[in-house]
CSV table of C-alpha atoms and ligand atoms in Angstrom, one decimal:
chain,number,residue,atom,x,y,z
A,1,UNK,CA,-101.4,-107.5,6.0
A,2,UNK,CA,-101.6,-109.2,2.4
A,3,UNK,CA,-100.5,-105.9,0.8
A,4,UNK,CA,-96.9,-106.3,2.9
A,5,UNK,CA,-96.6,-109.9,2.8
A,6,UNK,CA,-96.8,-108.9,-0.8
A,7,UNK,CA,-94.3,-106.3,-1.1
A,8,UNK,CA,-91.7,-108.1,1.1
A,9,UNK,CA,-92.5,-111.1,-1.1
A,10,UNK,CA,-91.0,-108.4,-4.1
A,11,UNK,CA,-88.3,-107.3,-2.6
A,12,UNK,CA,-87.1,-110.9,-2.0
A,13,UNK,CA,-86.9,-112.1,-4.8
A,14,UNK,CA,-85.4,-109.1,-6.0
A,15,UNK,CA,-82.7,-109.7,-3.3
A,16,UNK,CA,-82.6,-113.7,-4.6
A,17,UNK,CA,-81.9,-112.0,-8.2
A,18,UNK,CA,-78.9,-109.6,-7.2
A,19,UNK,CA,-77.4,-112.6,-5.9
A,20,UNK,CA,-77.9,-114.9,-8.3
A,21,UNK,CA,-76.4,-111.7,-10.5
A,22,UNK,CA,-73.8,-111.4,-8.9
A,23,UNK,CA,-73.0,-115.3,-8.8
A,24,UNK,CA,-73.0,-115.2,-12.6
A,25,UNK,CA,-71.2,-112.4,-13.0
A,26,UNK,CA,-67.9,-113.5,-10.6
A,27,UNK,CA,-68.7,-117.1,-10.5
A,28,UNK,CA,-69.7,-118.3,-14.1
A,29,UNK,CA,-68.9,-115.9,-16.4
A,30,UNK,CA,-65.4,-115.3,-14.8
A,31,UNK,CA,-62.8,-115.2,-15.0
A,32,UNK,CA,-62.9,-113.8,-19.0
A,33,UNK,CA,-60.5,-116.0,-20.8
A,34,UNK,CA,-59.3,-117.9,-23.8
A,35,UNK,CA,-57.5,-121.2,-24.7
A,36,UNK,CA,-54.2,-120.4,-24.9
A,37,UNK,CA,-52.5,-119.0,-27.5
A,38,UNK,CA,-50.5,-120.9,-29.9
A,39,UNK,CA,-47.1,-119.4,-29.5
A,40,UNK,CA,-43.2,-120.4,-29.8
A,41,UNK,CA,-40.6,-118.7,-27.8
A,42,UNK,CA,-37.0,-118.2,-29.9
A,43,UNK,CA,-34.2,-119.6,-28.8
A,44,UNK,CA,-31.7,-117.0,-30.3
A,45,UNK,CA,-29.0,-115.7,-28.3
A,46,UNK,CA,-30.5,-112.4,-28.9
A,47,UNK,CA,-33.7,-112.9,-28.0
A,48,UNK,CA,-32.7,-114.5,-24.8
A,49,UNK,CA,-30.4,-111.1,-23.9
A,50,UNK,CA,-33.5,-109.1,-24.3
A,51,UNK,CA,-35.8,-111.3,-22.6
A,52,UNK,CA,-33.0,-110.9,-19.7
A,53,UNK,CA,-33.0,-107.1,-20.0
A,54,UNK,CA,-36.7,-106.8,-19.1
A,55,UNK,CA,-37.3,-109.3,-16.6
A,56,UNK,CA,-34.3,-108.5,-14.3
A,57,UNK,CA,-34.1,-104.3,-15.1
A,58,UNK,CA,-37.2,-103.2,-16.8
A,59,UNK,CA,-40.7,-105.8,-15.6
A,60,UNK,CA,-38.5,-106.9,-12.8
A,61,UNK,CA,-40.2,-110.2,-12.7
A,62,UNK,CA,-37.5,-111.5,-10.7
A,63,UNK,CA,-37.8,-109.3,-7.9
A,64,UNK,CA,-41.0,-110.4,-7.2
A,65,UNK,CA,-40.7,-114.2,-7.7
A,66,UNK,CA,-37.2,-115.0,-5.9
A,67,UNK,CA,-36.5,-114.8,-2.6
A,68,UNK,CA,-35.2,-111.8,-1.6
A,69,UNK,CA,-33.0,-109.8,1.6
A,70,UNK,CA,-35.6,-107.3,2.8
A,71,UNK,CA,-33.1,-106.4,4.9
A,72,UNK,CA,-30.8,-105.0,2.2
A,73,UNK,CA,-31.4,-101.6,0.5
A,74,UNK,CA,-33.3,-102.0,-2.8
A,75,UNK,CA,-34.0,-105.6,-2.0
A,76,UNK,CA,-31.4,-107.6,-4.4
A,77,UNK,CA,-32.6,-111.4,-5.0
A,78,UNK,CA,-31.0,-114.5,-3.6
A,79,UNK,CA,-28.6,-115.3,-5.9
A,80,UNK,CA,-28.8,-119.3,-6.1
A,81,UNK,CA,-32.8,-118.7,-6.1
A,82,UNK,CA,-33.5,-117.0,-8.9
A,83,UNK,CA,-36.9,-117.4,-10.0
A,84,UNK,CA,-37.6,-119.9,-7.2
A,85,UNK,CA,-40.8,-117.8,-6.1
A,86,UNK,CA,-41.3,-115.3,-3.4
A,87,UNK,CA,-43.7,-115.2,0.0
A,88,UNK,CA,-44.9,-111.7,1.2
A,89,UNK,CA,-44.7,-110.8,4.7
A,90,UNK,CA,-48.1,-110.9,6.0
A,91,UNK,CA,-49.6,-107.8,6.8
A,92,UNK,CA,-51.4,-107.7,9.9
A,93,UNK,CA,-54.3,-105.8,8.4
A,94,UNK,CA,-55.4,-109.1,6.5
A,95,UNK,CA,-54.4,-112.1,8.5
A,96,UNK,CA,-55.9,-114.2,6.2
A,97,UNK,CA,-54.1,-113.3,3.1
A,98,UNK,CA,-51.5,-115.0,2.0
A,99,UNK,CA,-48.9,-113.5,-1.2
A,100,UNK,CA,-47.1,-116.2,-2.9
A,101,UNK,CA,-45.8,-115.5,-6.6
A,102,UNK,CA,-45.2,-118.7,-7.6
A,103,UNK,CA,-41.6,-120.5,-8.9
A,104,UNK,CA,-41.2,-119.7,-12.5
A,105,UNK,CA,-38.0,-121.7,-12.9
A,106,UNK,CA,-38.2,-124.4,-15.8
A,107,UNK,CA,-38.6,-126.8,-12.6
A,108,UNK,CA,-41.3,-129.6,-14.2
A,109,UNK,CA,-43.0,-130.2,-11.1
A,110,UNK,CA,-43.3,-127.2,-9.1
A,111,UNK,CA,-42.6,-124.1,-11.6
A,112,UNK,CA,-43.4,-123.6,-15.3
A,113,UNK,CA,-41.4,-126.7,-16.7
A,114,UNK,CA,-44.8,-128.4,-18.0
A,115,UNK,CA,-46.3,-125.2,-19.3
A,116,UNK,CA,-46.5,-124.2,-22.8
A,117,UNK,CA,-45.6,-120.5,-24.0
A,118,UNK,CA,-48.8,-120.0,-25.1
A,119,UNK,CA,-50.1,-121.2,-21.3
A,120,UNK,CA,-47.1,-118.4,-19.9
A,121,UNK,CA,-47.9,-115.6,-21.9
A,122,UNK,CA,-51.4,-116.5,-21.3
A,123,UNK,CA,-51.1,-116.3,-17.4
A,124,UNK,CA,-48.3,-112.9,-18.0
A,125,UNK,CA,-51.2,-110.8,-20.2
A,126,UNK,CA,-54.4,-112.1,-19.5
A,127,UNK,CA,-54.1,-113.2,-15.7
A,128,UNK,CA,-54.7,-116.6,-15.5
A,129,UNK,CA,-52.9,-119.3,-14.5
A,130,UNK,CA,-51.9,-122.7,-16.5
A,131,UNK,CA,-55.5,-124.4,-15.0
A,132,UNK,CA,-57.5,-121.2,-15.4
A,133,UNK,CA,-57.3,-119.9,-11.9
A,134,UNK,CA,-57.6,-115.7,-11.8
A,135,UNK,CA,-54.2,-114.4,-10.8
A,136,UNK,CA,-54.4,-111.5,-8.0
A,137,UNK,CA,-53.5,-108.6,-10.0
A,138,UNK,CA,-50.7,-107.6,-7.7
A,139,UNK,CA,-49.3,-109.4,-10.7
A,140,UNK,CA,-49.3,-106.3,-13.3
A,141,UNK,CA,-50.6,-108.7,-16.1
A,142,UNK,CA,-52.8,-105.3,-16.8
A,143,UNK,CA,-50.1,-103.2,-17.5
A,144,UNK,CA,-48.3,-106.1,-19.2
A,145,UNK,CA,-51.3,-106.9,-21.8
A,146,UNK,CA,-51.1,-102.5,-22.0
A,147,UNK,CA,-47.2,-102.4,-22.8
A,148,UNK,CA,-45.6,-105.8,-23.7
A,149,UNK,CA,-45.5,-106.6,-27.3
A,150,UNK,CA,-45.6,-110.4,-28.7
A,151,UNK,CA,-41.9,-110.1,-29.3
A,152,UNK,CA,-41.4,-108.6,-25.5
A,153,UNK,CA,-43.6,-111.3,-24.3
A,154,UNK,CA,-42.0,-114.4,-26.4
A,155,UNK,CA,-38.1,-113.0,-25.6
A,156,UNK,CA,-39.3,-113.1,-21.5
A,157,UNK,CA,-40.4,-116.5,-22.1
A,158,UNK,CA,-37.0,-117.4,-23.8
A,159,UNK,CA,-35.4,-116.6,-21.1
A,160,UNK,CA,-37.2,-117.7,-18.3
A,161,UNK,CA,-36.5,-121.4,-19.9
A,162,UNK,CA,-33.1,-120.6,-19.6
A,163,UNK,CA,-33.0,-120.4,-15.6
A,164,UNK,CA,-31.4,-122.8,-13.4
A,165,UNK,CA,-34.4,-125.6,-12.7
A,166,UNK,CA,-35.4,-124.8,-8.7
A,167,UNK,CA,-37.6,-127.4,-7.1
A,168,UNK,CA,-40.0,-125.2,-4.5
A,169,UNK,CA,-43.1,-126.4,-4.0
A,170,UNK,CA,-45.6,-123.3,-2.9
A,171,UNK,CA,-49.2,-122.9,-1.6
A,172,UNK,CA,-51.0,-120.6,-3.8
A,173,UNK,CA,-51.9,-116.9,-2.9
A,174,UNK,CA,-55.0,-116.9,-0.6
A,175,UNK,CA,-57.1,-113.4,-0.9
A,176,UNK,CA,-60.1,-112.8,1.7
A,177,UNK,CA,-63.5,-112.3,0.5
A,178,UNK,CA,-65.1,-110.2,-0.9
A,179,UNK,CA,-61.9,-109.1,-2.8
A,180,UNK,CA,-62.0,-112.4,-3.8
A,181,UNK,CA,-64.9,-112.1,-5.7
A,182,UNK,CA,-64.0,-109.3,-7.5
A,183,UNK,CA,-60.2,-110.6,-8.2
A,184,UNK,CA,-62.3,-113.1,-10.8
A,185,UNK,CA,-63.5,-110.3,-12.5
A,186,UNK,CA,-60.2,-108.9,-13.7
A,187,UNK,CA,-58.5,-111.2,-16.0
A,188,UNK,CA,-59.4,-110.3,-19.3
A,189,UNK,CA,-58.1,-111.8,-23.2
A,190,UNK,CA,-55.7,-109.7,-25.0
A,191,UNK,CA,-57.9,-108.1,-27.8
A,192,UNK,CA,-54.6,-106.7,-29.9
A,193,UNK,CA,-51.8,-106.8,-28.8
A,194,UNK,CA,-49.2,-104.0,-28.1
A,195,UNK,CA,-46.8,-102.3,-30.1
A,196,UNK,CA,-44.3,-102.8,-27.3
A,197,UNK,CA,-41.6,-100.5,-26.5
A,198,UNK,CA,-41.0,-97.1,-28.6
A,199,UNK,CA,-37.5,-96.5,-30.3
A,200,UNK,CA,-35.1,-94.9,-28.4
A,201,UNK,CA,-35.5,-92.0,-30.8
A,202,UNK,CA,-38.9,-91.0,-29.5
A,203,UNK,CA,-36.9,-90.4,-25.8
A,204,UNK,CA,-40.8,-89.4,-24.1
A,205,UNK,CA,-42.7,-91.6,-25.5
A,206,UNK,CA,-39.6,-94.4,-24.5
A,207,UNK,CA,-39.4,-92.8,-21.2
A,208,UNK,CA,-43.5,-93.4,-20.8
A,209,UNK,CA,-43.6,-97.2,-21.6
A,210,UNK,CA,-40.6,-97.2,-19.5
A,211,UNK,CA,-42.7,-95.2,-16.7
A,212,UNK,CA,-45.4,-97.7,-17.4
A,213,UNK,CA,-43.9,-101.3,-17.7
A,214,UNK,CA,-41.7,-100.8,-14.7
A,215,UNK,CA,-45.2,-100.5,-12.7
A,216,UNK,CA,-44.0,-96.8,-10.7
A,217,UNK,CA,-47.2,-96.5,-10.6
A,218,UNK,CA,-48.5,-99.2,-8.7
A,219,UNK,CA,-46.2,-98.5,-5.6
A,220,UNK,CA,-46.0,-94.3,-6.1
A,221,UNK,CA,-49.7,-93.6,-6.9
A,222,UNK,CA,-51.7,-92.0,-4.4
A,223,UNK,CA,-54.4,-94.9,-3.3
A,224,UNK,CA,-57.9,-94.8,-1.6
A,225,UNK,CA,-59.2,-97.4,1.1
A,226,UNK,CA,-60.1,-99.8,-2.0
A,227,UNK,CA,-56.7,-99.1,-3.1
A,228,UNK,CA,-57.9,-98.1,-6.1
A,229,UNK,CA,-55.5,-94.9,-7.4
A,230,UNK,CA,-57.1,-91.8,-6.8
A,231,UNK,CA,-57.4,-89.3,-10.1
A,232,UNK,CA,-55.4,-86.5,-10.3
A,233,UNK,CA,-52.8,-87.8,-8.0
A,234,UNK,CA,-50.6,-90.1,-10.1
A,235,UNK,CA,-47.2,-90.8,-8.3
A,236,UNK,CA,-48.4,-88.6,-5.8
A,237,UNK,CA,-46.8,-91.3,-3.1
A,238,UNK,CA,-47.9,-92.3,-0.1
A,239,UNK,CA,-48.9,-95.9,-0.2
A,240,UNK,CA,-47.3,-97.3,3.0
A,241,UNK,CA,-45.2,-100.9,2.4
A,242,UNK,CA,-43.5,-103.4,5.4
A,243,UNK,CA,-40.4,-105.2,5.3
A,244,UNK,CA,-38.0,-106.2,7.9
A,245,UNK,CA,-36.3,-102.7,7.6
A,246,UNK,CA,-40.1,-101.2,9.6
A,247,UNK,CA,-42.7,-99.3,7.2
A,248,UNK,CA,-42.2,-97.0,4.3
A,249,UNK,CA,-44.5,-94.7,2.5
A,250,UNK,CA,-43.7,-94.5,-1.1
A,251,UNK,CA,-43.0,-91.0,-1.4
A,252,UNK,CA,-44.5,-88.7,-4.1
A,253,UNK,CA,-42.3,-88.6,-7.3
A,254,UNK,CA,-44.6,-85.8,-9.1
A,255,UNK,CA,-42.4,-82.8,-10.3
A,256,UNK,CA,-43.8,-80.6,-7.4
A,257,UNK,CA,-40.8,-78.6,-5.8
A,258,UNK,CA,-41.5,-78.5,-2.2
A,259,UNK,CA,-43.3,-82.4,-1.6
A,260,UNK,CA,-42.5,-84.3,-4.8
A,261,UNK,CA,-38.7,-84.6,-7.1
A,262,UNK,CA,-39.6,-81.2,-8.6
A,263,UNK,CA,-36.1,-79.9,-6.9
A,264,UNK,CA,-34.4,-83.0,-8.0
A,265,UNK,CA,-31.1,-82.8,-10.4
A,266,UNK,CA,-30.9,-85.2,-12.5
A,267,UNK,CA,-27.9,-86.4,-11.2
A,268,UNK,CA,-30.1,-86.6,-8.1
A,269,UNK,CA,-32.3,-89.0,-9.9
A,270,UNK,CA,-29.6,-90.8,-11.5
A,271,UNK,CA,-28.3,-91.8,-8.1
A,272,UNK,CA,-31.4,-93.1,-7.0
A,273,UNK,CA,-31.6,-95.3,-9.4
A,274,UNK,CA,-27.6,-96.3,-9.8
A,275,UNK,CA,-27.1,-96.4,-6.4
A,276,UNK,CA,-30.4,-96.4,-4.8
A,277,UNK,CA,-29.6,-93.0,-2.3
A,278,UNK,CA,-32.4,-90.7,-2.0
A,279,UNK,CA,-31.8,-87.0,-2.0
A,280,UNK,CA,-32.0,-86.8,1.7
A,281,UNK,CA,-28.4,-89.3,1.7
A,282,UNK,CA,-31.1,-92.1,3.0
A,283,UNK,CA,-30.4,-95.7,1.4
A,284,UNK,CA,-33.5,-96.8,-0.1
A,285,UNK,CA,-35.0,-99.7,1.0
A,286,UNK,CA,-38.3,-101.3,-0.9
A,287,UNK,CA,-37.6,-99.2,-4.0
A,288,UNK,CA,-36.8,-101.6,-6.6
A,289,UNK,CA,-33.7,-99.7,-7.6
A,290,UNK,CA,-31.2,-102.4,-7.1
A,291,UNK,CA,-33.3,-103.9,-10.4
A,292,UNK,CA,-33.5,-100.5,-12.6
A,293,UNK,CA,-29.8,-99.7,-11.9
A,294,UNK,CA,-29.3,-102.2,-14.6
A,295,UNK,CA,-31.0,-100.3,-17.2
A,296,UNK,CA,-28.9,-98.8,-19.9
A,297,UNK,CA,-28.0,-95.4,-19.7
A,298,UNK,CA,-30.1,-94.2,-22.4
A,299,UNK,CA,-33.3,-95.8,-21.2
A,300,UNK,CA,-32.5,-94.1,-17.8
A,301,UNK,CA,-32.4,-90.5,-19.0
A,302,UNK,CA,-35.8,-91.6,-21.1
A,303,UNK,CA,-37.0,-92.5,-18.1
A,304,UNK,CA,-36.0,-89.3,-15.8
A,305,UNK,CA,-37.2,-87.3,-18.9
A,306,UNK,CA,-40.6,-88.7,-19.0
A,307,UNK,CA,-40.8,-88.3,-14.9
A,308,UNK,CA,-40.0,-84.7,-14.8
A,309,UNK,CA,-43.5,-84.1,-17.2
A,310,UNK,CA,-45.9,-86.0,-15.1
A,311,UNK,CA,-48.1,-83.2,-13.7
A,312,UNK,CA,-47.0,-81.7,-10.1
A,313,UNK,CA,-49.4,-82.6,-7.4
A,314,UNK,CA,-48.6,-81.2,-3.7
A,315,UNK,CA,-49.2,-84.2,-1.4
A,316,UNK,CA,-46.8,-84.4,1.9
A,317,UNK,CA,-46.3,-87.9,2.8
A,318,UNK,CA,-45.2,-89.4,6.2
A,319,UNK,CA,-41.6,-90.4,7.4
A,320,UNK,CA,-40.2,-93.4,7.3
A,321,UNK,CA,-40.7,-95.5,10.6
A,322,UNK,CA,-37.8,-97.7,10.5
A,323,UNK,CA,-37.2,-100.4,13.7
A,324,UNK,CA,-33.9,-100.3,15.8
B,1283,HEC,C1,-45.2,-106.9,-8.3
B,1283,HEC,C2,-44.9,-108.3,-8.2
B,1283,HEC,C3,-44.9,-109.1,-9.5
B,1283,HEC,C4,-44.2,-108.8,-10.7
B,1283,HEC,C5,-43.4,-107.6,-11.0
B,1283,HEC,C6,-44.4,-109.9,-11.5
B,1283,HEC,N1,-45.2,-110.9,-10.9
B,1283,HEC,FE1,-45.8,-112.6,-11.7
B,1283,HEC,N2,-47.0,-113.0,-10.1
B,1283,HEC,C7,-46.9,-112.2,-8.9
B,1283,HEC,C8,-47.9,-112.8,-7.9
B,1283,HEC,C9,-48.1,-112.3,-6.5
B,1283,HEC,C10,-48.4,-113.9,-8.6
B,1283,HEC,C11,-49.4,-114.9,-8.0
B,1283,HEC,C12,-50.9,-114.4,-8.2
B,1283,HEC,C13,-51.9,-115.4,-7.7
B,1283,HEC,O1,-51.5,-116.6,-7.5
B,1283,HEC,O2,-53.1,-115.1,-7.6
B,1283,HEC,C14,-47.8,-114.0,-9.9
B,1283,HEC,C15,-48.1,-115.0,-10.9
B,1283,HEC,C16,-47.4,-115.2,-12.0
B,1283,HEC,C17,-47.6,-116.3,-12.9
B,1283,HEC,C18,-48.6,-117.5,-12.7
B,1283,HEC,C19,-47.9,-118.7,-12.1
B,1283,HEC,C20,-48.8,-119.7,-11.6
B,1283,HEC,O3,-48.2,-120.8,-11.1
B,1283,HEC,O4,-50.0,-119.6,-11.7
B,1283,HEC,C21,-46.6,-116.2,-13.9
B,1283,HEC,C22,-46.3,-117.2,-15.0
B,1283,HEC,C23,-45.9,-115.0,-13.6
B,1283,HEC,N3,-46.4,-114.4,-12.5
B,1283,HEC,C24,-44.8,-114.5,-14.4
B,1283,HEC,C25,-44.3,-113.2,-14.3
B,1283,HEC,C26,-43.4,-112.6,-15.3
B,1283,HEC,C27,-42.8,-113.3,-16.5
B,1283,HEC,C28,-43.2,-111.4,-14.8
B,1283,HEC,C29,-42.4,-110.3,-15.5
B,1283,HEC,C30,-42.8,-110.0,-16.9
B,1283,HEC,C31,-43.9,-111.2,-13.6
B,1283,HEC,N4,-44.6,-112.3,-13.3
B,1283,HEC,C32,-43.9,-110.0,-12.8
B,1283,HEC,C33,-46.2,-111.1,-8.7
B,1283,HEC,C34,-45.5,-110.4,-9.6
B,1284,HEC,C1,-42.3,-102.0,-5.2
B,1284,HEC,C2,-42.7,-100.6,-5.1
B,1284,HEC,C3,-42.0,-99.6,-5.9
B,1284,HEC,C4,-41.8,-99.6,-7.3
B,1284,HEC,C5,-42.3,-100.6,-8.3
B,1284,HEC,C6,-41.1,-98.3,-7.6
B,1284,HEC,N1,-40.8,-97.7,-6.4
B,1284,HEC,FE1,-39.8,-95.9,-6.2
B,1284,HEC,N2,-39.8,-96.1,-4.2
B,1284,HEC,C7,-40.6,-97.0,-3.5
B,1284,HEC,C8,-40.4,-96.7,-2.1
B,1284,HEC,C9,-41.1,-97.5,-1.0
B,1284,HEC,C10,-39.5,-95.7,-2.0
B,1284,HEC,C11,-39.0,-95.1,-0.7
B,1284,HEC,C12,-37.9,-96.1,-0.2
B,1284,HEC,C13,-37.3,-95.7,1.1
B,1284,HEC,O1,-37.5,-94.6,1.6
B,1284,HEC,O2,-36.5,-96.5,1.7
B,1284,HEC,C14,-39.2,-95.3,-3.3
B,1284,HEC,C15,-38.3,-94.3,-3.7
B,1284,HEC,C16,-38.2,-93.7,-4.9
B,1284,HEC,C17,-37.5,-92.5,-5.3
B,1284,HEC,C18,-36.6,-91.7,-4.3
B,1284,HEC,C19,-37.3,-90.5,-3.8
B,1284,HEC,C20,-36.6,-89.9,-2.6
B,1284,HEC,O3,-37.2,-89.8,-1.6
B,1284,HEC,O4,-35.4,-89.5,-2.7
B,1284,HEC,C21,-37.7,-92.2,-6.6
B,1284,HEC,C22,-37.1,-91.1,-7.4
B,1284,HEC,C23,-38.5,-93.3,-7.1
B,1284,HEC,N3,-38.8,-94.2,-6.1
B,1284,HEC,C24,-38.9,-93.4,-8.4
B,1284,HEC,C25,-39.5,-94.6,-9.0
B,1284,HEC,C26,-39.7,-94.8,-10.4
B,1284,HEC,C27,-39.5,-93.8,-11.5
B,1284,HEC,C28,-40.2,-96.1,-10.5
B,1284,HEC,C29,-40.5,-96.9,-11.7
B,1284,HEC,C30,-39.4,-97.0,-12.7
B,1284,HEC,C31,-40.3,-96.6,-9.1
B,1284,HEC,N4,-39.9,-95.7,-8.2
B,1284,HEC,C32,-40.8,-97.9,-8.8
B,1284,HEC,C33,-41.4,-98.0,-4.0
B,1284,HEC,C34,-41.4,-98.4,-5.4
């Protein structure tokens, strides 16, 4: 009897120190960060235009944090709203989930009028917000800290202070435990930060960043149950979205010829993007292609060029279930 009181007396206390482990690892020393960076946005006209670029065709910031018509094809944002944040549809997998991304107009009391550049590049590269809170990385601050330069980040900032103040006042985005837990663990400080986008020149390596910072990947990827992307199948599709339209599955965009773009023209791409029509003559709905159409020419062809050499991967993905 002594021998198992004992052993269960071990294993207990082993239990007690996976927790406690566990505690310190999500709960004390998380979320990773720094002070904020000392860092002044320009004011030059110039820096402004191409802080505009990016966030309306390239990051597409403002697609996810104005209101929007879901029931419009590509989604286009509510013109007198712009910036004014953005509440996702709740998904009736996770009824306790709430996705808010939060005003980013220069309004002082409810979007990023009191913040310092240092505070917004903090929260756009390193995921946390201006009082330290862990962002949910649904906000791509991963691939931002991977692609977006100090330059990129500093001109975004410029021009975000130049949007019309919007006063919206928005709950926060509420995740359900345990993924929680493990949200804390993901914001991380920028180490060095990156080169930012290649010259036009180097069209594949332009069309990669391209490929990258416009976050294809985090709708087109093939996903498992943790959604975690699942190796080997990079824009193999099938990730399954809502909006008021019913539910899409992102389909696969790998160059395979019979289930991916593989028997795509590119004038077939092109008018995805331009005039968001897939190849079938469908409009397309949740695709952000009412943002990217704004991209210049050239960063379009680098774009289609860098596409058409990610690796083919056969991977049939359901139809669209669209109401009415
Ligand atoms: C795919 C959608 C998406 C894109 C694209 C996106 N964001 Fe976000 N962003 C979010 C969500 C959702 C949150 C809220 C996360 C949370 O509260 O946990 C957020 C949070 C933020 C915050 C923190 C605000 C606060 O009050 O804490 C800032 C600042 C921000 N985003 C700026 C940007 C900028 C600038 C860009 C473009 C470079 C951008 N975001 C692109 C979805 C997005
Ligand atoms: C917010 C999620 C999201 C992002 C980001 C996104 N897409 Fe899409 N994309 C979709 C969905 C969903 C569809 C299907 C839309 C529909 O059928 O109504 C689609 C459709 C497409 C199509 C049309 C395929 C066809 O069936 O004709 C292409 C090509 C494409 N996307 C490429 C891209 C590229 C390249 C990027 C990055 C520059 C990108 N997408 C970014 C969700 C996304």
């Amino acid at each position: 009897m002594k021998i198992v009181k004992r052993i269960l007396a071990v294993v207990g206390a082993l239990l007690l120190l996976a927790v406690l482990g566990v505690v310190l690892k999500f709960y004390v020393l998380s979320p990773k960060m720094r002070p904020a960076p000392a860092m002044t946005a320009p004011t030059s006209p110039e820096a402004i235009a191409r802080g505009k670029y990016l966030v309306h065709h390239v990051t597409g910031c403002v697609a996810c944090h104005s209101p929007v018509r879901t029931d419009q094809p590509g989604e286009p944002y509510i013109e007198e709203k712009l910036g004014a944040g953005r509440v996702w549809e709740k998904d009736p997998s996770y009824p306790d989930w709430e996705i808010i991304a939060p005003n980013i107009t220069p309004d002082k009391d409810t979007g990023l009028g009191n913040w310092s550049d240092g505070e917004i590049a903090r929260a756009i590269r390193e995921g946390v917000s201006k009082d330290g809170r862990p962002l949910f990385p649904m906000m791509p601050f991963q691939t931002y800290a991977a692609t977006l330069s100090d330059d990129d980040t500093l001109a975004i900032i410029a021009y975000l202070r130049t949007l019309a103040p919007q006063s919206n006042k928005l709950a926060a985005t509420k995740i359900g435990f345990p993924v929680s837990m493990f949200v804390r663990g993901v914001p991380a400080p920028l180490e060095k930060p990156s080169a930012g986008a290649p010259p036009a020149s180097d069209k594949k390596a332009r069309g990669d960043w391209l490929l990258k910072v416009c976050s294809c990947s985090d709708c087109h990827d093939t996903f498992n149950e943790k959604r975690e992307p699942i190796p080997g199948k990079r824009l193999a599709g099938g990730e399954a979205f809502r909006s008021s339209v019913g539910k899409i599955h992102a389909p696969n965009i790998t160059s395979d010829k019979a289930t991916g773009i593989g028997a795509y023209s590119d004038d077939d791409l092109r008018r995805v993007f331009n005039e968001g029509v897939g190849k079938a003559g469908r409009p397309l709905y949740f695709m952000p292609w009412w943002y990217y159409k704004g991209m210049t020419d050239e960063d379009k062809d680098a774009l289609i060029f860098a596409l058409r050499q990610v690796d083919a991967v056969s991977n049939v993905v359901p139809p669209p279930e669209l109401k009415k």
